[in-house]
mmCIF file of C-alpha atoms and ligand atoms in Angstrom:
data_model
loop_
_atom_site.group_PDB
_atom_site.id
_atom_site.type_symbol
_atom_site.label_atom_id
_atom_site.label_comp_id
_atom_site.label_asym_id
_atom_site.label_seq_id
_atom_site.Cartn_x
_atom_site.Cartn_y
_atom_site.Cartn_z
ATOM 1 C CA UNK L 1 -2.998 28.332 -18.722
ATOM 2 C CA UNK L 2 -3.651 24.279 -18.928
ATOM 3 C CA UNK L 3 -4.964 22.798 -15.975
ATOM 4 C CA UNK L 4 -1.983 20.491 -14.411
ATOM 5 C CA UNK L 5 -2.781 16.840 -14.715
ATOM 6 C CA UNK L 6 -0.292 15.876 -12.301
ATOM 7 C CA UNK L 7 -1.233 15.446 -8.721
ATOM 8 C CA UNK L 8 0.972 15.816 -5.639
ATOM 9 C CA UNK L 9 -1.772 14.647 -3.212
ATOM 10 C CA UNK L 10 -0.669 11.510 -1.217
ATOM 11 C CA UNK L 11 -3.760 8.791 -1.301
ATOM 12 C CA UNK L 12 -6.403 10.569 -3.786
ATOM 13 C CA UNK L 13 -6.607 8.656 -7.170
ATOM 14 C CA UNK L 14 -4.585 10.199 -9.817
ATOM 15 C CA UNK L 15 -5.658 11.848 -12.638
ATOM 16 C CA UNK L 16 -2.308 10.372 -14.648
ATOM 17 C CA UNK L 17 -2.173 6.665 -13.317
ATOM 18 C CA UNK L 18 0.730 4.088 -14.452
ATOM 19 C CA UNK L 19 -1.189 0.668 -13.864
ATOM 20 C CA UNK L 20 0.191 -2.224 -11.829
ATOM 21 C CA UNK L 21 -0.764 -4.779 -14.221
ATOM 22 C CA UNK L 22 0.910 -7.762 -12.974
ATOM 23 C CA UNK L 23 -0.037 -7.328 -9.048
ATOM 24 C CA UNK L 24 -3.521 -5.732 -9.786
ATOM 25 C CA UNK L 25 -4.440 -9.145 -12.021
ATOM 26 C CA UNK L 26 -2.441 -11.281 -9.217
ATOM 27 C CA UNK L 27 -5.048 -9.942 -6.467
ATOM 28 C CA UNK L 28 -8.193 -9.817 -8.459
ATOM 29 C CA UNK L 29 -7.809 -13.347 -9.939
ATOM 30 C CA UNK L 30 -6.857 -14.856 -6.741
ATOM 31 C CA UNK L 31 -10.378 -13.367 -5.149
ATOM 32 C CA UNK L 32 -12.575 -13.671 -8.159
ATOM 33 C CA UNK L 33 -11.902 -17.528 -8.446
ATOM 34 C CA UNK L 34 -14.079 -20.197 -6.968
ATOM 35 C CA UNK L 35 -13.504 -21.382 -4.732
ATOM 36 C CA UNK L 36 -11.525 -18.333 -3.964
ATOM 37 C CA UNK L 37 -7.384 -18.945 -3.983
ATOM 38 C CA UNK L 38 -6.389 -16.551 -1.031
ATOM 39 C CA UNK L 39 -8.893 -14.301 0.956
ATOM 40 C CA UNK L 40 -6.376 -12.088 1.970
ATOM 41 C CA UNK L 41 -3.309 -10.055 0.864
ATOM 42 C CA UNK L 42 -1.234 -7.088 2.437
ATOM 43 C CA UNK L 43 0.339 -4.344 0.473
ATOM 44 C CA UNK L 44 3.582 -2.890 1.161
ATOM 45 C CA UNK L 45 5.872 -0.391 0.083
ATOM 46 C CA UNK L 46 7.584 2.737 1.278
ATOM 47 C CA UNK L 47 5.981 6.148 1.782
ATOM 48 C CA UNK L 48 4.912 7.320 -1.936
ATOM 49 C CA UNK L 49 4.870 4.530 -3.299
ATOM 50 C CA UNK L 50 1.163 4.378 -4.030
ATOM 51 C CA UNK L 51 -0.162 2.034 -1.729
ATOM 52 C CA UNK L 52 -3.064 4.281 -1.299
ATOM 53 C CA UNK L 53 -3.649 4.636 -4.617
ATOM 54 C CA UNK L 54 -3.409 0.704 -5.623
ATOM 55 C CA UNK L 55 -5.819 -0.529 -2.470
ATOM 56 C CA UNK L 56 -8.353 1.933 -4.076
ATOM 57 C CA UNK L 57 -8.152 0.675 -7.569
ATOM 58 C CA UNK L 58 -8.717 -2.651 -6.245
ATOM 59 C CA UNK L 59 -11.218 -2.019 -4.290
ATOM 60 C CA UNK L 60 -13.214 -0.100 -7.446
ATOM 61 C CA UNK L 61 -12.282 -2.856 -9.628
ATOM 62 C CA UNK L 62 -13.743 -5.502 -6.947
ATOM 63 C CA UNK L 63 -16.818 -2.865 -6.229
ATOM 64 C CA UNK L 64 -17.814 -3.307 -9.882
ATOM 65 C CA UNK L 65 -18.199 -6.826 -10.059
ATOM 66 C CA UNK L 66 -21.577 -7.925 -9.686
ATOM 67 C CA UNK L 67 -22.337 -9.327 -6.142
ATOM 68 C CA UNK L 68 -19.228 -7.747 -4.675
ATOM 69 C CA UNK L 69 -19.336 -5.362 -1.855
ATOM 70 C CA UNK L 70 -16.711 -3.084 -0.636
ATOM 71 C CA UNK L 71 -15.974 -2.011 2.976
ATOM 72 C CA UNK L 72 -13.323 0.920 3.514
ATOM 73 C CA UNK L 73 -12.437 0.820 7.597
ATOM 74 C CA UNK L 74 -10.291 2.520 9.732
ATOM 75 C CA UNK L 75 -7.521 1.637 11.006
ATOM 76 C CA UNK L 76 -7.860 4.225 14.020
ATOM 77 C CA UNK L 77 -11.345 2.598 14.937
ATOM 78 C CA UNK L 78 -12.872 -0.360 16.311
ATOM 79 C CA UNK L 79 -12.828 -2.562 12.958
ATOM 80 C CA UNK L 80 -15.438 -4.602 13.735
ATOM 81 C CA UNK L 81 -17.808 -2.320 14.481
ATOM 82 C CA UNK L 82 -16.669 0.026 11.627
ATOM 83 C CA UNK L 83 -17.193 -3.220 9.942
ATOM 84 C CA UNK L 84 -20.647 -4.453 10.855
ATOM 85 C CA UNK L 85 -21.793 -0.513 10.339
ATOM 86 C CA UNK L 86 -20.248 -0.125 6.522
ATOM 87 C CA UNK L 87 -22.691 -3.743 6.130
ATOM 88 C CA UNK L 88 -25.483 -2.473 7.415
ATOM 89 C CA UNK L 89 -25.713 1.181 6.075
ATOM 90 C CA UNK L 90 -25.173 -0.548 2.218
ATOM 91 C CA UNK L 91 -28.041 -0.180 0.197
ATOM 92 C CA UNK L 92 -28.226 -3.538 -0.822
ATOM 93 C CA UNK L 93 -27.815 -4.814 2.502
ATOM 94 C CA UNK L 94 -29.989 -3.019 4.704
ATOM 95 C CA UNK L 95 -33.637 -4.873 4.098
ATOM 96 C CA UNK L 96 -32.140 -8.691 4.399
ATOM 97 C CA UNK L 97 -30.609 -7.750 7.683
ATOM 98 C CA UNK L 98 -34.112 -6.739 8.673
ATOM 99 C CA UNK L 99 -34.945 -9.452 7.450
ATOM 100 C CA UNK L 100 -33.151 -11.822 9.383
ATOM 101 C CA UNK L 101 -34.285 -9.686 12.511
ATOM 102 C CA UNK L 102 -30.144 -8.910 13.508
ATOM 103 C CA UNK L 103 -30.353 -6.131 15.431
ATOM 104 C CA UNK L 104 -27.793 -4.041 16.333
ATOM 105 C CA UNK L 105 -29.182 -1.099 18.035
ATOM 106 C CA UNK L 106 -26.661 -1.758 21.098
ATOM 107 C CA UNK L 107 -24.008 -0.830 19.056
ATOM 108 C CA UNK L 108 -25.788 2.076 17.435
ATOM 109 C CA UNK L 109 -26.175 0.795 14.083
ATOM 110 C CA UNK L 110 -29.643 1.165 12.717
ATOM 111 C CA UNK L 111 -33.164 0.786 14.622
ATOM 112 C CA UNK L 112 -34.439 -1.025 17.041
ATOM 113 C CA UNK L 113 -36.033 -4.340 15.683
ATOM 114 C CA UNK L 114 -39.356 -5.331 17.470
ATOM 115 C CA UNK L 115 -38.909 -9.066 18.570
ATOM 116 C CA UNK L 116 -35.568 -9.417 18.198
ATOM 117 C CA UNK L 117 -33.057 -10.064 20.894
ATOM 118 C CA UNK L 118 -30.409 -7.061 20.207
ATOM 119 C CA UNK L 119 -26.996 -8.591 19.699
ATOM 120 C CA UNK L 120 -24.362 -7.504 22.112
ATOM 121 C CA UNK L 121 -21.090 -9.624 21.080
ATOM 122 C CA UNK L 122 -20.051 -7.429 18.013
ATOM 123 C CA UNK L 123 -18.213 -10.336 16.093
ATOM 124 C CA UNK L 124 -21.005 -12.195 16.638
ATOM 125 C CA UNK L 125 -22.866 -9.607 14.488
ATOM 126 C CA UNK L 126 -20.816 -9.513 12.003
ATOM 127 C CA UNK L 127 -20.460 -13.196 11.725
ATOM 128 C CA UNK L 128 -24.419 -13.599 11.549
ATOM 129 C CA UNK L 129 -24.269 -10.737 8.961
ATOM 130 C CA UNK L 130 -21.929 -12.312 6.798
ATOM 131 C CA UNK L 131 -24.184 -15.595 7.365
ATOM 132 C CA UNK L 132 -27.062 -13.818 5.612
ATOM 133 C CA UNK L 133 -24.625 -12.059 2.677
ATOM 134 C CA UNK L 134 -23.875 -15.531 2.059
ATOM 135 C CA UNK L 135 -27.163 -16.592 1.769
ATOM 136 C CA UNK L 136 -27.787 -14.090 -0.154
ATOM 137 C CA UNK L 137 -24.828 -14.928 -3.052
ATOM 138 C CA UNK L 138 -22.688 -12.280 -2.003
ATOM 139 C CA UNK L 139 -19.604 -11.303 -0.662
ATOM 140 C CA UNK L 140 -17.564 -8.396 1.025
ATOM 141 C CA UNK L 141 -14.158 -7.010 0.871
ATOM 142 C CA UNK L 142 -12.913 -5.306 3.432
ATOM 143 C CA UNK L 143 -9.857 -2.884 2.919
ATOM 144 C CA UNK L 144 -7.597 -1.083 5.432
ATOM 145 C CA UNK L 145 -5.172 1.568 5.042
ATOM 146 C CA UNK L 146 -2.358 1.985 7.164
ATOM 147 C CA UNK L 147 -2.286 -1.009 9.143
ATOM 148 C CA UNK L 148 -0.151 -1.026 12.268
ATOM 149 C CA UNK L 149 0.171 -3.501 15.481
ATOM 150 C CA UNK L 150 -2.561 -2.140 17.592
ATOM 151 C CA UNK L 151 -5.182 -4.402 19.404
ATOM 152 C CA UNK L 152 -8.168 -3.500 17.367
ATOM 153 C CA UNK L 153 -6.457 -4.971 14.523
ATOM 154 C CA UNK L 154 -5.057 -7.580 15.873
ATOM 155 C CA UNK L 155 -8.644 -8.458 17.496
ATOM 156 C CA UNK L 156 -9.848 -7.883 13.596
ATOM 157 C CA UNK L 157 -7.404 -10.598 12.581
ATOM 158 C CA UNK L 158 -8.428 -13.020 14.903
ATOM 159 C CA UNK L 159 -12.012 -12.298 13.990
ATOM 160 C CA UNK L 160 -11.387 -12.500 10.440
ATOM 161 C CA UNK L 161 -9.453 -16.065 10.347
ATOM 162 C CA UNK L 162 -12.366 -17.657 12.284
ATOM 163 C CA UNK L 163 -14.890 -16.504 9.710
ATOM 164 C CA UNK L 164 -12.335 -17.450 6.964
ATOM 165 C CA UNK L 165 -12.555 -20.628 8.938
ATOM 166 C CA UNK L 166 -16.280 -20.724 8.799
ATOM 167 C CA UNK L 167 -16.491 -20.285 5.095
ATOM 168 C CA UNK L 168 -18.038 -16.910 5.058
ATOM 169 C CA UNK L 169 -17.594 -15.050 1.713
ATOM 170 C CA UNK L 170 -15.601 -12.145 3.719
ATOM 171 C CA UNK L 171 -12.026 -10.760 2.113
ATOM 172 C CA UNK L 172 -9.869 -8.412 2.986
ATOM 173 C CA UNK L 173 -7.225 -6.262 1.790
ATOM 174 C CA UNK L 174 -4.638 -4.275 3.870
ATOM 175 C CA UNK L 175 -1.631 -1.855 3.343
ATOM 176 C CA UNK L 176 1.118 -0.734 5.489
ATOM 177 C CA UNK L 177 4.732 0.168 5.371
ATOM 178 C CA UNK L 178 6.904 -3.238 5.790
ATOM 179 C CA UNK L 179 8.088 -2.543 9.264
ATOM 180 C CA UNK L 180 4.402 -1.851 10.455
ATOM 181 C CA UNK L 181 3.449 -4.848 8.699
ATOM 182 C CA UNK L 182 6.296 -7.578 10.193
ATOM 183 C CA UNK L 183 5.367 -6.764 13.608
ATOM 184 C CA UNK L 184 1.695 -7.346 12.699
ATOM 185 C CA UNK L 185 2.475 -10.760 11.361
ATOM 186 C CA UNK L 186 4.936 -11.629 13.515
ATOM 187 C CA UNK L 187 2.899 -11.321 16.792
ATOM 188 C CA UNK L 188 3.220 -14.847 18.223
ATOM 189 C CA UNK L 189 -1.317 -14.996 18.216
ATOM 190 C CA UNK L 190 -1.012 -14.279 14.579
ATOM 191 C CA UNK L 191 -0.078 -17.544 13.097
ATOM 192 C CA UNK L 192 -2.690 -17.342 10.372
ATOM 193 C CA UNK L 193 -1.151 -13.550 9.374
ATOM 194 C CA UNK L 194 2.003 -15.236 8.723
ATOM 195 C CA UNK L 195 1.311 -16.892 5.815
ATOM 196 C CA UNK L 196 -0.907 -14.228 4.514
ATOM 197 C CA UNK L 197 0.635 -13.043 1.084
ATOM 198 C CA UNK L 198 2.048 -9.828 0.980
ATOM 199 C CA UNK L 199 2.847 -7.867 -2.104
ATOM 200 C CA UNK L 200 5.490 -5.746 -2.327
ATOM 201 C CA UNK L 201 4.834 -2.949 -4.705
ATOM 202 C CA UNK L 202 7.308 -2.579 -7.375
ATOM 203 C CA UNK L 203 8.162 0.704 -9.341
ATOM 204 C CA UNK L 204 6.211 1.672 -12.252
ATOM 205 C CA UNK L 205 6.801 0.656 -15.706
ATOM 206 C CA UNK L 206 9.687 2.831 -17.429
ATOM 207 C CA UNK L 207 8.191 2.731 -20.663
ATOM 208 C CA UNK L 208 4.731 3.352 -19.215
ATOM 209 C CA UNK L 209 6.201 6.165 -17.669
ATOM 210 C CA UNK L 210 7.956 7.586 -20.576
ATOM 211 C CA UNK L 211 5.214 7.138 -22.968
ATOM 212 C CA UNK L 212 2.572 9.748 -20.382
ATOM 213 C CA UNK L 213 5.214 12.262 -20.533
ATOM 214 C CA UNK L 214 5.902 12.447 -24.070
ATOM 215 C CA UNK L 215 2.111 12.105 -24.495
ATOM 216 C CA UNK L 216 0.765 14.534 -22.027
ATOM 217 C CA UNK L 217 3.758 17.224 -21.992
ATOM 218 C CA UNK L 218 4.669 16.884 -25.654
ATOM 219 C CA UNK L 219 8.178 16.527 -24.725
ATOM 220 C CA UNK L 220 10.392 14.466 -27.294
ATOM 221 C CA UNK L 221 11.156 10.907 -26.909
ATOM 222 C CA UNK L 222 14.403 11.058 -25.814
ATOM 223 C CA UNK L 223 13.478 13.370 -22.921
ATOM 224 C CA UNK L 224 10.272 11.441 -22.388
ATOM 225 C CA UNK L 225 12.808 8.433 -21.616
ATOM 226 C CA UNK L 226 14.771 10.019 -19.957
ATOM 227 C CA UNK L 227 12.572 11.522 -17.384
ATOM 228 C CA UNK L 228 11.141 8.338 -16.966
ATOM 229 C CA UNK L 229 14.403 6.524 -15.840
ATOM 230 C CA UNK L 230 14.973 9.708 -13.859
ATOM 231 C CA UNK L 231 12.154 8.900 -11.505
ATOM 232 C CA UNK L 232 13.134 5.249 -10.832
ATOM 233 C CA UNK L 233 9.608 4.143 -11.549
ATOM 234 C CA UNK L 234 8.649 5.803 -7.769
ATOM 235 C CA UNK L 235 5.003 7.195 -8.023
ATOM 236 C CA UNK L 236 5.500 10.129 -6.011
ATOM 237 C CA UNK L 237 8.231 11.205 -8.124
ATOM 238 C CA UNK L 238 6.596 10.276 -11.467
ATOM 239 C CA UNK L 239 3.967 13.027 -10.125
ATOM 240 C CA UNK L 240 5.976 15.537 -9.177
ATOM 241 C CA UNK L 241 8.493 15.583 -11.804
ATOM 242 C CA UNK L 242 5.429 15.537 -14.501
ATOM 243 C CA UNK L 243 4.178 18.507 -12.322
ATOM 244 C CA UNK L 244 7.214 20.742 -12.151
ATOM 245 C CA UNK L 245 7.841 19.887 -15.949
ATOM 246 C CA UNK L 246 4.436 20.909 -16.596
ATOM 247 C CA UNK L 247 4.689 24.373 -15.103
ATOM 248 C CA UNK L 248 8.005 24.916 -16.800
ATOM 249 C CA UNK L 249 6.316 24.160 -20.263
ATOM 250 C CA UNK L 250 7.981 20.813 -20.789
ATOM 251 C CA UNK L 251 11.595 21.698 -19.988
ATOM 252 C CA UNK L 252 12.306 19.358 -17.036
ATOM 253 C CA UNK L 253 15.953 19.842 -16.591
ATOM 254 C CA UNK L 254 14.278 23.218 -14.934
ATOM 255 C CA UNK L 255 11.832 21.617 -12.948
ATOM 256 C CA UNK L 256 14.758 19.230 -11.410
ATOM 257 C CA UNK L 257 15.568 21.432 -8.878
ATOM 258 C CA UNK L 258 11.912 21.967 -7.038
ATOM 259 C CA UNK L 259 10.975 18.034 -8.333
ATOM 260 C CA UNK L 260 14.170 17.420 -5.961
ATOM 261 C CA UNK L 261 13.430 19.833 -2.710
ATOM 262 C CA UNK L 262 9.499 18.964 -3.447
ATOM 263 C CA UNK L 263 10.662 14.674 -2.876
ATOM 264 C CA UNK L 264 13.237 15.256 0.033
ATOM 265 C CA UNK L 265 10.376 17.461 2.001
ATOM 266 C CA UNK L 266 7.241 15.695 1.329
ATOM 267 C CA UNK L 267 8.772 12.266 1.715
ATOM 268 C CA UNK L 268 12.743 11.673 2.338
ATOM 269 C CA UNK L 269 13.046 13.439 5.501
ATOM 270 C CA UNK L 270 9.948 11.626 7.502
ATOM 271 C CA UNK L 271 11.848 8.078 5.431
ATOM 272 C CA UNK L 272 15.182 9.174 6.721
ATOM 273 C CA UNK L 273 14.012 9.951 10.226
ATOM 274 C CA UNK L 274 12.218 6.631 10.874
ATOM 275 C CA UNK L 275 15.681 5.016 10.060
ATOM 276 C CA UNK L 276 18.358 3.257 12.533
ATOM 277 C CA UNK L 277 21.785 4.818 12.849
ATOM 278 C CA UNK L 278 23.176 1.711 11.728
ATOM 279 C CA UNK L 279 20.438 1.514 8.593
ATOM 280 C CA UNK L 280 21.811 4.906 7.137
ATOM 281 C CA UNK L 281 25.047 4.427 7.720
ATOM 282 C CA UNK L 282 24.850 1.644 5.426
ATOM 283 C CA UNK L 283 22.549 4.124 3.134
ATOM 284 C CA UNK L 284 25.569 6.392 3.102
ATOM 285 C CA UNK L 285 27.988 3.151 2.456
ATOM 286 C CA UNK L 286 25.524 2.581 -0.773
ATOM 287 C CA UNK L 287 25.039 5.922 -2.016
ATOM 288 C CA UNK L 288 28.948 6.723 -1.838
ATOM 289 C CA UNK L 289 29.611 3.453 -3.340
ATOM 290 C CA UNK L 290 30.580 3.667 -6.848
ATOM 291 C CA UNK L 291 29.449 -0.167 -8.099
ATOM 292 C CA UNK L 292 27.071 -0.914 -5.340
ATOM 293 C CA UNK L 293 28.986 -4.486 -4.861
ATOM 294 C CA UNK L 294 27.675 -5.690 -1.791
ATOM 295 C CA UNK L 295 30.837 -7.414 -0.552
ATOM 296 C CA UNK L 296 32.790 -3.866 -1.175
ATOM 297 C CA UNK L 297 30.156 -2.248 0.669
ATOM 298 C CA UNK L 298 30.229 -5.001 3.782
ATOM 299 C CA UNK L 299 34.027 -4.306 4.029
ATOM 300 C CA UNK L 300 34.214 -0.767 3.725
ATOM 301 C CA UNK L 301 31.406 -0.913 7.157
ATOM 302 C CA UNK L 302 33.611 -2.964 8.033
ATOM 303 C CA UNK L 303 30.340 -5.639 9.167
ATOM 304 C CA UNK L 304 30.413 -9.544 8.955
ATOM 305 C CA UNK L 305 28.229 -10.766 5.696
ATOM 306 C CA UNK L 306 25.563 -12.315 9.016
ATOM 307 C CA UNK L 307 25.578 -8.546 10.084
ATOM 308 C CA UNK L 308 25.292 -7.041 6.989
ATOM 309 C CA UNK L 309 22.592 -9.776 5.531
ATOM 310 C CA UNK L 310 20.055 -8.930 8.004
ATOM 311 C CA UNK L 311 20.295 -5.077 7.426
ATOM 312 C CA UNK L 312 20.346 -5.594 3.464
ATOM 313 C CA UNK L 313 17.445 -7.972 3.536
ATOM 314 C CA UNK L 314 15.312 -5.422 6.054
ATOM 315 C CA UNK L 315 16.524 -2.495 3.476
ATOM 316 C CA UNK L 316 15.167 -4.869 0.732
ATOM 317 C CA UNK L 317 11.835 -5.402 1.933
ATOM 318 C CA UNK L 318 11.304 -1.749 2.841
ATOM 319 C CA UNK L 319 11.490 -0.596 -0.616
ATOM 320 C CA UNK L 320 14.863 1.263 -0.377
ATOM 321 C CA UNK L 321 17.228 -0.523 -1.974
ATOM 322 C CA UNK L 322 16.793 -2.657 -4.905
ATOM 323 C CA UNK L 323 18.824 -6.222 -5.467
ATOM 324 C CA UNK L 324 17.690 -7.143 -8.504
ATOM 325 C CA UNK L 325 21.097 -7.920 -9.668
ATOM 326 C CA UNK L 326 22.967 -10.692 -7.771
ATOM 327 C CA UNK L 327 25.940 -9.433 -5.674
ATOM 328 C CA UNK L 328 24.884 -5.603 -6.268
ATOM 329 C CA UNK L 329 22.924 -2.925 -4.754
ATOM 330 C CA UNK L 330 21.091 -0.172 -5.589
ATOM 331 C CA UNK L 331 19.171 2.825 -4.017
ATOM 332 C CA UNK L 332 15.359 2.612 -4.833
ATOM 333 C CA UNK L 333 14.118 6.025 -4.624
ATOM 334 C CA UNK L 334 15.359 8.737 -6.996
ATOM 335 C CA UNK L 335 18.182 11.429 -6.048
ATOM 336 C CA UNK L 336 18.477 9.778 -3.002
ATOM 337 C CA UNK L 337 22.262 9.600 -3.129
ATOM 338 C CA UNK L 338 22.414 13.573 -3.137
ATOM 339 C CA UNK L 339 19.326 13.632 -0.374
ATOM 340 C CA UNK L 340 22.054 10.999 1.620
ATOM 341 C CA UNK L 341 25.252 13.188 0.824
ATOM 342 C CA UNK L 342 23.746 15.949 2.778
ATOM 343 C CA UNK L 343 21.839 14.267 5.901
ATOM 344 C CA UNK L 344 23.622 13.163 9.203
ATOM 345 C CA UNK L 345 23.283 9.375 10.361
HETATM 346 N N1 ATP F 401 -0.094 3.830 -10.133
HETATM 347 C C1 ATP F 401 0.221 5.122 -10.027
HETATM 348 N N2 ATP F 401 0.418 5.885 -11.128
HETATM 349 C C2 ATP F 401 0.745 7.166 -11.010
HETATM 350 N N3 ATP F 401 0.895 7.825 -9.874
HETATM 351 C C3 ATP F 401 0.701 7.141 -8.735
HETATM 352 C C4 ATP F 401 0.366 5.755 -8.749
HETATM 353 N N4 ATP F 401 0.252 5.326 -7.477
HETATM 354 C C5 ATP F 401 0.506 6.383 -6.702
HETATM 355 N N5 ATP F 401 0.775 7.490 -7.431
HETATM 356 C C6 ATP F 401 1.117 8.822 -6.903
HETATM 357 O O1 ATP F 401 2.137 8.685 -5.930
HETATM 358 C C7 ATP F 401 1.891 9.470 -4.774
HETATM 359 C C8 ATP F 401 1.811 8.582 -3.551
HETATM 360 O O2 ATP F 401 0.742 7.660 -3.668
HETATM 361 P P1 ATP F 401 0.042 7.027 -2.377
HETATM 362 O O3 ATP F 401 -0.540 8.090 -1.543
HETATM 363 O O4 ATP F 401 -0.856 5.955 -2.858
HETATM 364 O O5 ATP F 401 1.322 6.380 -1.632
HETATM 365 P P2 ATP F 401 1.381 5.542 -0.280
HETATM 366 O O6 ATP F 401 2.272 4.391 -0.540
HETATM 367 O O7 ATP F 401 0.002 5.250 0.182
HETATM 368 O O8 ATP F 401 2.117 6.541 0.720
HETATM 369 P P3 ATP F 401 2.020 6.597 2.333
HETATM 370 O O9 ATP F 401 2.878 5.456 2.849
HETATM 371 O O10 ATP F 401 2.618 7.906 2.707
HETATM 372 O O11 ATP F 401 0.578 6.471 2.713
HETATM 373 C C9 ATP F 401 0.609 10.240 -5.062
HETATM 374 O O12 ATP F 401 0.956 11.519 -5.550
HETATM 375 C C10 ATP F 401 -0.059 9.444 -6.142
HETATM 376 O O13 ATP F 401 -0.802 10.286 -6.996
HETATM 377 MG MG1 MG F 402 -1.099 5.816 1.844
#
């Protein structure tokens, strides 16, 4: 048998990818330009939704333009340091920070440099490294994944405005689930990651969609399409539906089952449990709703529209329901109204 091309692997790079043209060209552009438009953006989305996957296109797409170099830290770590090491250990960095006599052996990065004072202040090193990468006519993108409100990465932000600040050619690119995120950027000391942009990613093209399936399972076009509206442009499902349909030689209405119990285990139940009461009770209003009119929804919670506003918006900007269409809602993910139907508040 055929090798599946579909991957259900959460962060490795798919071997069937649906570009992002819009917000891939939106970052890129804004970094390439010169002066450079924004040094800084942060990705969100809900679980599956390829955040993952999109900082690591990026970051190749960056990687491969000449003078670029790219930085993957860890979010669990000191930043900084992880920082200052990924400089140092990069081929193409190594001899000018010799050079330039930084040494860094108290933080055990590299040797020890005769004659010269080691640094101990670690932004300090990082700063005078990105001193010399500017000399030098290049410049560095950082990325995170999985960014939450700790104090390394809040100390990171600080860091990073003042070298922003400073004009050093240092970017940076971040991901993290919305609520993660807002706290992040709403910490009073992190005026500067308040107006950082944030993308929001949005499902995957329908037709895009629709167009692998019928190409790579050599199902017809009308199943093709439908498939494709089945998944509700969500990546995760778009791989696991492709999957299952795969393994059942292109008849998906039998992989629906397993594509179903394969979303609600690997990624509904951890979404549903980081919910509020109150958010999945208006969830349930939603997915028993018929029209998805907000104000019939409001009433039948019986919430005033201040109330219900703040939820909605909150629900918005996690990536669970979608508003597209004035005065209506709509659940995001796919068969999440049956998923809903059978879980408690
Ligand atoms: N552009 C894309 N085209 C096709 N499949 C994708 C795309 N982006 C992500 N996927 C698939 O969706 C699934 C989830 O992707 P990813 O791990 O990037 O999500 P995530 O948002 O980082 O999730 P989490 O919040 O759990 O870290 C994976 O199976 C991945 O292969
Ligand atoms: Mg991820």
């Amino acid at each position: 048998m055929k090798h599946n091309p579909y991957t259900m692997i959460f962060g490795k790079e798919p071997s069937q990818s649906i570009t992002r043209l819009m917000q891939t060209d939106e970052i890129i552009t804004q970094f390439l330009s010169e002066p450079p438009a924004q040094q800084i953006y942060m990705i969100t989305g809900v679980r599956g939704s390829g955040k993952t996957v999109f900082l690591t296109e990026i970051a190749k797409k960056i990687g491969a333009e000449k003078n670029w170099i790219v930085t993957e830290c860890n979010a669990a770590k000191d930043l900084l340091t992880g920082l200052a090491s990924g400089l140092y250990h990069d081929n193409r960095l190594t001899s000018y920070f010799k050079s330039a006599k930084i040494n860094l052996s108290v933080f055990g990065i590299g040797i020890e440099i005769s004659r010269a004072e080691p640094i101990t202040d670690i932004e300090i090193a990082v700063r005078r490294m990105l001193e010399t990468v500017r000399d030098k006519k290049k410049k560095v993108l950082v990325t995170i994944d999985e960014v939450t409100n700790t104090k390394q990465m809040r100390e990171f932000a600080s860091a990073f405005q003042i070298m922003v600040r400073q004009d050093l050619p240092i970017f940076l690119l971040m991901t993290g689930l919305y609520e993660n995120i807002d706290v992040l950027q709403n910490n009073k000391a992190m005026t500067f990651l308040h107006r950082a942009p944030k993308i929001h990613l949005k499902p995957l093209n329908i037709g895009s969609i629709a167009s692998n399936y019928r190409k790579v399972l050599s199902v017809n076009e009308a199943d093709a399409l439908q498939m494709a509206r089945m998944t509700r442009g969500y990546p995760f499902a778009f791989q696991v539906l492709g999957y299952y349909t795969f393994e059942h030689n292109g008849h998906y209405e039998e992989a629906l089952p397993l594509c179903k119990q394969y979303l609600e285990e690997y990624a509904y139940d951890k979404i549903w449990s980081e919910l509020s009461r109150l958010d999945k009770r208006i969830l349930k209003a939603l997915a028993a709703s018929k029209t998805g009119s907000v104000s019939e929804i409001r009433e039948d919670l019986g919430m005033t529209p201040n109330q219900f506003g703040s939820y909605r918006n909150r629900l918005l900007k996690r990536g669970l329901v979608n508003g597209d269409e004035y005065g209506y809602l709509s659940l995001s993910l796919p068969f999440f109204e049956s998923y809903i139907e059978t879980h408690q508040t």
